[in-house]
Amino acid sequence: MSRAIVVDTPGEHRLVRRELPEPGPGEARVRVAAAGICMSDREVYDGHRDPGYVRYPVTPGHEWSGTVEAVGPGADPALVGRPCVAEGFRSCGMCERCRCGETSLCTAGYAETGFTEPGAFADHLVVPVRLLHLLHDEADLRAAALLEPAAVIAAAVRAGRPRPGERIAVVGAGTLGLLAVQLLAASSPAELVVVDPRAARGKQALAHGANEALTPDEAASATGRFDLVVETAGAPSTAAASCLLARRGGRVVLTGMFTPGATGIDPVHLSLSQLEVRSVFGASSAAWADAVRAFGLGLLDPAALITHEFPLERFAEAVALVGGGDPGTGKVLLRP
């Protein structure tokens, strides 16, 4: 038997026990070691996610790590016993975008583990083998559960193209922001500044490689200072504020998930400053590979971001912490 959290409708969930899922052709069954809860999962639970990007009833959980327990026909039996993570987007691998390596832009339609497909708030999940990324045998699977947000940041770093000696700002010091600080520190910037209203988060960013932490009010004096700005907060004003921080000809990468009504980017400033603005939603296979490689090399320390761990039975308590406003809450994990 295998347990799973099922969200039947917004605000309604149950812990179910069911037959062990069997992998089909080209699939693997993974025993989940840890699964992170993020604001997207909270949106699914509260019913605030765009209807085109969730399918109820659903077992959430798109940030996870585990160990391959069984494989289906056509999959390599040597995968059994290997620690792993897996891409969330169920890209087709055949469309023009996928063939160009842009798997997060797959044109076959949206499908993602934990939103439209069963996720990792469970003892086991089944995923296509082609989406697996194998980890070192000694990998910390608790920390590896954060490789999904790390892959998003790796996609942002790819888009931002940091160069040694540049001035870089990270807007937001949540999970994405702190992972961004860690990855961007490896590019040898002349300055690496984090902007966040929470003093404790700013202090944490300094411990992860930032050399200065500013509040949004303090950052107002840094207008036009940075070669690259990576936005991670998704707050109503942070997209526009990030563009103001960039120098003329600078680069801005937006990774936050904005809600309707967020402050728009001033088109006059955008054109006169000749900014390059990119957005990131999810991560391509290449970005996943970058994140897994950085984790294996020790350039990422996701474990330091984890503050709470709960069993599946305490899902309601765990999801209530996420987005609850407690400054002491970092990454929350479920440990099946």
PDB file of C-alpha atoms in Angstrom, residues 6-240:
ATOM      1  CA  VAL A   6      -5.426  14.235  -2.198  1.00  0.00           C
ATOM      2  CA  VAL A   7      -6.859  17.727  -2.536  1.00  0.00           C
ATOM      3  CA  ASP A   8     -10.361  17.035  -3.837  1.00  0.00           C
ATOM      4  CA  THR A   9     -11.422  20.673  -4.100  1.00  0.00           C
ATOM      5  CA  PRO A  10      -9.904  23.879  -2.718  1.00  0.00           C
ATOM      6  CA  GLY A  11      -9.638  23.675   1.049  1.00  0.00           C
ATOM      7  CA  GLU A  12     -10.601  19.991   1.191  1.00  0.00           C
ATOM      8  CA  HIS A  13      -7.984  17.246   1.513  1.00  0.00           C
ATOM      9  CA  ARG A  14      -7.688  13.689   2.747  1.00  0.00           C
ATOM     10  CA  LEU A  15      -4.919  11.172   3.365  1.00  0.00           C
ATOM     11  CA  VAL A  16      -5.694   8.093   1.299  1.00  0.00           C
ATOM     12  CA  ARG A  17      -4.233   4.606   1.266  1.00  0.00           C
ATOM     13  CA  ARG A  18      -4.184   2.840  -2.064  1.00  0.00           C
ATOM     14  CA  GLU A  19      -2.476   0.130  -4.036  1.00  0.00           C
ATOM     15  CA  LEU A  20       1.190   0.660  -4.784  1.00  0.00           C
ATOM     16  CA  PRO A  21       1.356   2.474  -8.169  1.00  0.00           C
ATOM     17  CA  GLU A  22       2.901   0.387 -10.915  1.00  0.00           C
ATOM     18  CA  PRO A  23       5.182   2.071 -13.469  1.00  0.00           C
ATOM     19  CA  GLY A  24       4.136   1.714 -17.084  1.00  0.00           C
ATOM     20  CA  PRO A  25       6.386   1.535 -20.151  1.00  0.00           C
ATOM     21  CA  GLY A  26       9.260   3.982 -19.834  1.00  0.00           C
ATOM     22  CA  GLU A  27       8.280   4.966 -16.301  1.00  0.00           C
ATOM     23  CA  ALA A  28       9.805   4.664 -12.837  1.00  0.00           C
ATOM     24  CA  ARG A  29       8.231   4.375  -9.413  1.00  0.00           C
ATOM     25  CA  VAL A  30      10.078   6.542  -6.915  1.00  0.00           C
ATOM     26  CA  ARG A  31       9.961   6.235  -3.149  1.00  0.00           C
ATOM     27  CA  VAL A  32       9.680   9.854  -1.974  1.00  0.00           C
ATOM     28  CA  ALA A  33      12.299  10.955   0.553  1.00  0.00           C
ATOM     29  CA  ALA A  34      11.202  14.575   0.984  1.00  0.00           C
ATOM     30  CA  ALA A  35       8.847  17.020  -0.704  1.00  0.00           C
ATOM     31  CA  GLY A  36       8.896  20.794  -0.348  1.00  0.00           C
ATOM     32  CA  ILE A  37       5.791  22.938  -0.001  1.00  0.00           C
ATOM     33  CA  CYS A  38       5.855  26.259  -1.845  1.00  0.00           C
ATOM     34  CA  MET A  39       3.388  29.074  -2.439  1.00  0.00           C
ATOM     35  CA  SER A  40       2.165  27.381  -5.629  1.00  0.00           C
ATOM     36  CA  ASP A  41       1.068  24.405  -3.508  1.00  0.00           C
ATOM     37  CA  ARG A  42      -0.674  26.781  -1.129  1.00  0.00           C
ATOM     38  CA  GLU A  43      -2.449  28.344  -4.130  1.00  0.00           C
ATOM     39  CA  VAL A  44      -3.607  24.883  -5.221  1.00  0.00           C
ATOM     40  CA  TYR A  45      -4.913  24.166  -1.728  1.00  0.00           C
ATOM     41  CA  ASP A  46      -6.656  27.540  -1.410  1.00  0.00           C
ATOM     42  CA  GLY A  47      -8.041  27.476  -4.960  1.00  0.00           C
ATOM     43  CA  HIS A  48      -6.110  30.533  -6.128  1.00  0.00           C
ATOM     44  CA  ARG A  49      -4.178  28.919  -8.966  1.00  0.00           C
ATOM     45  CA  ASP A  50      -5.245  29.699 -12.528  1.00  0.00           C
ATOM     46  CA  PRO A  51      -7.736  26.950 -13.515  1.00  0.00           C
ATOM     47  CA  GLY A  52      -5.675  26.188 -16.614  1.00  0.00           C
ATOM     48  CA  TYR A  53      -2.770  25.125 -14.426  1.00  0.00           C
ATOM     49  CA  VAL A  54      -4.363  22.685 -11.990  1.00  0.00           C
ATOM     50  CA  ARG A  55      -6.681  19.692 -12.244  1.00  0.00           C
ATOM     51  CA  TYR A  56      -8.680  18.565  -9.187  1.00  0.00           C
ATOM     52  CA  PRO A  57      -8.643  16.144  -7.510  1.00  0.00           C
ATOM     53  CA  VAL A  58      -4.862  16.279  -7.304  1.00  0.00           C
ATOM     54  CA  THR A  59      -1.983  15.056  -5.185  1.00  0.00           C
ATOM     55  CA  PRO A  60       0.261  18.149  -4.989  1.00  0.00           C
ATOM     56  CA  GLY A  61       4.034  18.118  -4.681  1.00  0.00           C
ATOM     57  CA  HIS A  62       6.383  19.303  -7.423  1.00  0.00           C
ATOM     58  CA  GLU A  63       9.520  19.854  -5.301  1.00  0.00           C
ATOM     59  CA  TRP A  64      10.832  16.459  -4.249  1.00  0.00           C
ATOM     60  CA  SER A  65      13.611  13.910  -4.088  1.00  0.00           C
ATOM     61  CA  GLY A  66      13.606  10.165  -3.710  1.00  0.00           C
ATOM     62  CA  THR A  67      14.962   6.786  -4.751  1.00  0.00           C
ATOM     63  CA  VAL A  68      13.942   4.710  -7.758  1.00  0.00           C
ATOM     64  CA  GLU A  69      12.130   1.662  -6.445  1.00  0.00           C
ATOM     65  CA  ALA A  70      10.923  -0.013  -9.653  1.00  0.00           C
ATOM     66  CA  VAL A  71      10.855   0.586 -13.408  1.00  0.00           C
ATOM     67  CA  GLY A  72       8.396  -0.347 -16.106  1.00  0.00           C
ATOM     68  CA  PRO A  73       8.962  -2.108 -19.430  1.00  0.00           C
ATOM     69  CA  GLY A  74      11.610  -0.508 -21.596  1.00  0.00           C
ATOM     70  CA  ALA A  75      13.309   1.325 -18.711  1.00  0.00           C
ATOM     71  CA  ASP A  76      16.841   0.510 -17.587  1.00  0.00           C
ATOM     72  CA  PRO A  77      16.722  -1.854 -14.551  1.00  0.00           C
ATOM     73  CA  ALA A  78      20.009  -0.312 -13.360  1.00  0.00           C
ATOM     74  CA  LEU A  79      18.016   2.743 -12.277  1.00  0.00           C
ATOM     75  CA  VAL A  80      16.556   0.835  -9.341  1.00  0.00           C
ATOM     76  CA  GLY A  81      18.138   2.027  -6.112  1.00  0.00           C
ATOM     77  CA  ARG A  82      19.424   5.298  -7.565  1.00  0.00           C
ATOM     78  CA  PRO A  83      18.682   8.588  -5.755  1.00  0.00           C
ATOM     79  CA  CYS A  84      17.040  11.120  -8.033  1.00  0.00           C
ATOM     80  CA  VAL A  85      14.931  14.158  -8.718  1.00  0.00           C
ATOM     81  CA  ALA A  86      12.816  14.752 -11.823  1.00  0.00           C
ATOM     82  CA  GLU A  87      11.627  17.590 -13.997  1.00  0.00           C
ATOM     83  CA  GLY A  88       8.078  18.654 -13.293  1.00  0.00           C
ATOM     84  CA  PHE A  89       6.935  19.647 -16.781  1.00  0.00           C
ATOM     85  CA  ARG A  90       5.733  16.611 -18.743  1.00  0.00           C
ATOM     86  CA  SER A  91       7.180  17.975 -21.998  1.00  0.00           C
ATOM     87  CA  CYS A  92       6.538  15.947 -25.142  1.00  0.00           C
ATOM     88  CA  GLY A  93      10.172  15.907 -26.328  1.00  0.00           C
ATOM     89  CA  MET A  94       9.025  16.085 -29.954  1.00  0.00           C
ATOM     90  CA  CYS A  95       7.719  19.597 -30.692  1.00  0.00           C
ATOM     91  CA  GLU A  96       9.905  22.359 -32.108  1.00  0.00           C
ATOM     92  CA  ARG A  97      10.456  23.945 -28.701  1.00  0.00           C
ATOM     93  CA  CYS A  98      11.454  20.661 -27.074  1.00  0.00           C
ATOM     94  CA  ARG A  99      13.786  19.767 -29.934  1.00  0.00           C
ATOM     95  CA  CYS A 100      15.507  23.143 -29.433  1.00  0.00           C
ATOM     96  CA  GLY A 101      16.006  22.341 -25.744  1.00  0.00           C
ATOM     97  CA  GLU A 102      13.291  24.725 -24.542  1.00  0.00           C
ATOM     98  CA  THR A 103      11.264  22.028 -22.789  1.00  0.00           C
ATOM     99  CA  SER A 104       9.559  24.524 -20.459  1.00  0.00           C
ATOM    100  CA  LEU A 105       7.942  26.032 -23.582  1.00  0.00           C
ATOM    101  CA  CYS A 106       6.571  22.721 -24.897  1.00  0.00           C
ATOM    102  CA  THR A 107       3.701  23.369 -27.294  1.00  0.00           C
ATOM    103  CA  ALA A 108       1.933  20.057 -26.651  1.00  0.00           C
ATOM    104  CA  GLY A 109      -0.060  21.537 -23.753  1.00  0.00           C
ATOM    105  CA  TYR A 110       0.546  22.081 -20.058  1.00  0.00           C
ATOM    106  CA  ALA A 111       1.066  19.074 -17.834  1.00  0.00           C
ATOM    107  CA  GLU A 112       3.089  19.176 -14.615  1.00  0.00           C
ATOM    108  CA  THR A 113       3.721  16.854 -11.689  1.00  0.00           C
ATOM    109  CA  GLY A 114       1.777  18.019  -8.654  1.00  0.00           C
ATOM    110  CA  PHE A 115      -0.661  20.204 -10.600  1.00  0.00           C
ATOM    111  CA  THR A 116      -2.220  18.175 -13.390  1.00  0.00           C
ATOM    112  CA  GLU A 117      -0.415  14.885 -12.650  1.00  0.00           C
ATOM    113  CA  PRO A 118      -0.038  13.085  -9.283  1.00  0.00           C
ATOM    114  CA  GLY A 119       2.702  14.690  -7.204  1.00  0.00           C
ATOM    115  CA  ALA A 120       5.024  13.881  -4.340  1.00  0.00           C
ATOM    116  CA  PHE A 121       2.912  14.541  -1.241  1.00  0.00           C
ATOM    117  CA  ALA A 122       2.821  10.771  -1.096  1.00  0.00           C
ATOM    118  CA  ASP A 123       4.899   7.741  -0.261  1.00  0.00           C
ATOM    119  CA  HIS A 124       5.457   7.052  -3.962  1.00  0.00           C
ATOM    120  CA  LEU A 125       5.009   8.679  -7.336  1.00  0.00           C
ATOM    121  CA  VAL A 126       5.422   7.516 -10.921  1.00  0.00           C
ATOM    122  CA  VAL A 127       7.289   9.648 -13.475  1.00  0.00           C
ATOM    123  CA  PRO A 128       8.658   9.138 -16.980  1.00  0.00           C
ATOM    124  CA  VAL A 129      12.245   7.911 -16.829  1.00  0.00           C
ATOM    125  CA  ARG A 130      13.289  10.519 -19.404  1.00  0.00           C
ATOM    126  CA  LEU A 131      12.597  13.257 -16.826  1.00  0.00           C
ATOM    127  CA  LEU A 132      14.834  11.799 -14.108  1.00  0.00           C
ATOM    128  CA  HIS A 133      18.073  13.453 -13.019  1.00  0.00           C
ATOM    129  CA  LEU A 134      20.260  11.073 -11.038  1.00  0.00           C
ATOM    130  CA  LEU A 135      22.139  12.207  -7.944  1.00  0.00           C
ATOM    131  CA  HIS A 136      25.329  10.987  -6.302  1.00  0.00           C
ATOM    132  CA  ASP A 137      24.746   7.965  -4.090  1.00  0.00           C
ATOM    133  CA  GLU A 138      25.745   9.977  -1.007  1.00  0.00           C
ATOM    134  CA  ALA A 139      23.467  12.941  -1.853  1.00  0.00           C
ATOM    135  CA  ASP A 140      21.462  14.527   0.962  1.00  0.00           C
ATOM    136  CA  LEU A 141      17.927  13.780  -0.234  1.00  0.00           C
ATOM    137  CA  ARG A 142      16.446  16.157   2.322  1.00  0.00           C
ATOM    138  CA  ALA A 143      18.347  19.020   0.690  1.00  0.00           C
ATOM    139  CA  ALA A 144      17.783  17.671  -2.828  1.00  0.00           C
ATOM    140  CA  ALA A 145      14.041  18.275  -2.456  1.00  0.00           C
ATOM    141  CA  LEU A 146      14.870  21.940  -3.168  1.00  0.00           C
ATOM    142  CA  LEU A 147      16.408  21.229  -6.561  1.00  0.00           C
ATOM    143  CA  GLU A 148      13.158  22.172  -8.300  1.00  0.00           C
ATOM    144  CA  PRO A 149      13.320  25.828  -7.160  1.00  0.00           C
ATOM    145  CA  ALA A 150      17.079  25.673  -7.738  1.00  0.00           C
ATOM    146  CA  ALA A 151      16.375  24.673 -11.355  1.00  0.00           C
ATOM    147  CA  VAL A 152      14.124  27.720 -11.741  1.00  0.00           C
ATOM    148  CA  ILE A 153      16.997  29.890 -10.510  1.00  0.00           C
ATOM    149  CA  ALA A 154      19.402  28.070 -12.832  1.00  0.00           C
ATOM    150  CA  ALA A 155      17.036  29.020 -15.673  1.00  0.00           C
ATOM    151  CA  ALA A 156      17.169  32.635 -14.489  1.00  0.00           C
ATOM    152  CA  VAL A 157      20.963  32.555 -14.360  1.00  0.00           C
ATOM    153  CA  ARG A 158      21.043  31.158 -17.909  1.00  0.00           C
ATOM    154  CA  ALA A 159      18.758  33.967 -19.061  1.00  0.00           C
ATOM    155  CA  GLY A 160      20.701  36.630 -17.161  1.00  0.00           C
ATOM    156  CA  ARG A 161      24.165  35.566 -18.337  1.00  0.00           C
ATOM    157  CA  PRO A 162      26.156  36.922 -15.359  1.00  0.00           C
ATOM    158  CA  ARG A 163      29.768  37.789 -16.078  1.00  0.00           C
ATOM    159  CA  PRO A 164      32.657  38.105 -13.594  1.00  0.00           C
ATOM    160  CA  GLY A 165      32.991  41.577 -12.149  1.00  0.00           C
ATOM    161  CA  GLU A 166      29.378  42.648 -12.731  1.00  0.00           C
ATOM    162  CA  ARG A 167      27.122  44.330 -10.196  1.00  0.00           C
ATOM    163  CA  ILE A 168      24.173  42.042  -9.447  1.00  0.00           C
ATOM    164  CA  ALA A 169      21.023  42.517  -7.360  1.00  0.00           C
ATOM    165  CA  VAL A 170      18.595  39.858  -6.173  1.00  0.00           C
ATOM    166  CA  VAL A 171      15.141  41.172  -5.281  1.00  0.00           C
ATOM    167  CA  GLY A 172      13.568  38.968  -2.634  1.00  0.00           C
ATOM    168  CA  ALA A 173      15.216  36.701  -0.073  1.00  0.00           C
ATOM    169  CA  GLY A 174      12.785  33.814   0.097  1.00  0.00           C
ATOM    170  CA  THR A 175      13.734  30.324  -1.073  1.00  0.00           C
ATOM    171  CA  LEU A 176      14.254  31.421  -4.683  1.00  0.00           C
ATOM    172  CA  GLY A 177      16.183  34.527  -3.652  1.00  0.00           C
ATOM    173  CA  LEU A 178      18.554  32.711  -1.325  1.00  0.00           C
ATOM    174  CA  LEU A 179      19.210  30.016  -3.917  1.00  0.00           C
ATOM    175  CA  ALA A 180      19.845  32.787  -6.459  1.00  0.00           C
ATOM    176  CA  VAL A 181      22.404  34.371  -4.142  1.00  0.00           C
ATOM    177  CA  GLN A 182      24.209  31.043  -3.845  1.00  0.00           C
ATOM    178  CA  LEU A 183      24.341  30.411  -7.595  1.00  0.00           C
ATOM    179  CA  LEU A 184      25.191  33.988  -8.541  1.00  0.00           C
ATOM    180  CA  ALA A 185      27.993  34.155  -5.986  1.00  0.00           C
ATOM    181  CA  ALA A 186      29.748  31.512  -8.071  1.00  0.00           C
ATOM    182  CA  SER A 187      29.955  33.969 -11.013  1.00  0.00           C
ATOM    183  CA  SER A 188      32.453  36.203  -9.133  1.00  0.00           C
ATOM    184  CA  PRO A 189      30.404  39.421  -9.112  1.00  0.00           C
ATOM    185  CA  ALA A 190      31.924  42.723  -8.036  1.00  0.00           C
ATOM    186  CA  GLU A 191      28.761  43.304  -5.982  1.00  0.00           C
ATOM    187  CA  LEU A 192      25.985  40.948  -4.981  1.00  0.00           C
ATOM    188  CA  VAL A 193      23.189  42.832  -3.250  1.00  0.00           C
ATOM    189  CA  VAL A 194      19.911  41.450  -1.944  1.00  0.00           C
ATOM    190  CA  VAL A 195      16.782  43.562  -1.500  1.00  0.00           C
ATOM    191  CA  ASP A 196      14.171  42.419   1.029  1.00  0.00           C
ATOM    192  CA  PRO A 197      12.110  44.207   3.680  1.00  0.00           C
ATOM    193  CA  ARG A 198      12.861  41.502   6.276  1.00  0.00           C
ATOM    194  CA  ALA A 199      16.085  42.138   8.186  1.00  0.00           C
ATOM    195  CA  ALA A 200      16.431  38.469   9.155  1.00  0.00           C
ATOM    196  CA  ARG A 201      16.234  37.363   5.524  1.00  0.00           C
ATOM    197  CA  GLY A 202      18.767  39.988   4.522  1.00  0.00           C
ATOM    198  CA  LYS A 203      21.133  38.695   7.180  1.00  0.00           C
ATOM    199  CA  GLN A 204      20.646  35.153   5.911  1.00  0.00           C
ATOM    200  CA  ALA A 205      21.479  36.302   2.374  1.00  0.00           C
ATOM    201  CA  LEU A 206      24.776  37.731   3.636  1.00  0.00           C
ATOM    202  CA  ALA A 207      25.635  34.310   5.044  1.00  0.00           C
ATOM    203  CA  HIS A 208      24.987  32.757   1.619  1.00  0.00           C
ATOM    204  CA  GLY A 209      27.261  35.043  -0.386  1.00  0.00           C
ATOM    205  CA  ALA A 210      25.643  38.474  -0.709  1.00  0.00           C
ATOM    206  CA  ASN A 211      27.892  41.375   0.293  1.00  0.00           C
ATOM    207  CA  GLU A 212      25.083  43.856   1.059  1.00  0.00           C
ATOM    208  CA  ALA A 213      21.446  43.656   2.138  1.00  0.00           C
ATOM    209  CA  LEU A 214      19.062  46.554   1.520  1.00  0.00           C
ATOM    210  CA  THR A 215      15.445  47.238   2.376  1.00  0.00           C
ATOM    211  CA  PRO A 216      13.252  48.397  -0.527  1.00  0.00           C
ATOM    212  CA  ASP A 217      13.440  51.967   0.818  1.00  0.00           C
ATOM    213  CA  GLU A 218      17.241  51.795   0.953  1.00  0.00           C
ATOM    214  CA  ALA A 219      17.330  50.319  -2.546  1.00  0.00           C
ATOM    215  CA  ALA A 220      15.654  53.452  -3.906  1.00  0.00           C
ATOM    216  CA  SER A 221      19.059  55.146  -3.731  1.00  0.00           C
ATOM    217  CA  ALA A 222      20.571  52.370  -5.876  1.00  0.00           C
ATOM    218  CA  THR A 223      18.529  53.184  -9.002  1.00  0.00           C
ATOM    219  CA  GLY A 224      20.453  52.393 -12.179  1.00  0.00           C
ATOM    220  CA  ARG A 225      23.291  50.661 -10.331  1.00  0.00           C
ATOM    221  CA  PHE A 226      23.191  47.038 -11.459  1.00  0.00           C
ATOM    222  CA  ASP A 227      24.214  45.139 -14.589  1.00  0.00           C
ATOM    223  CA  LEU A 228      21.873  42.271 -13.743  1.00  0.00           C
ATOM    224  CA  VAL A 229      18.780  42.171 -11.534  1.00  0.00           C
ATOM    225  CA  VAL A 230      17.123  38.849 -10.691  1.00  0.00           C
ATOM    226  CA  GLU A 231      13.611  39.288  -9.285  1.00  0.00           C
ATOM    227  CA  THR A 232      12.357  36.410  -7.115  1.00  0.00           C
ATOM    228  CA  ALA A 233       9.646  37.852  -4.868  1.00  0.00           C
ATOM    229  CA  GLY A 234       6.559  38.091  -7.076  1.00  0.00           C
ATOM    230  CA  ALA A 235       5.250  40.996  -4.957  1.00  0.00           C
ATOM    231  CA  PRO A 236       2.974  43.553  -6.669  1.00  0.00           C
ATOM    232  CA  SER A 237       5.722  46.166  -7.070  1.00  0.00           C
ATOM    233  CA  THR A 238       8.884  44.102  -7.550  1.00  0.00           C
ATOM    234  CA  ALA A 239       8.863  43.754 -11.351  1.00  0.00           C
ATOM    235  CA  ALA A 240       8.733  47.514 -11.836  1.00  0.00           C
TER     236      ALA A 240
END
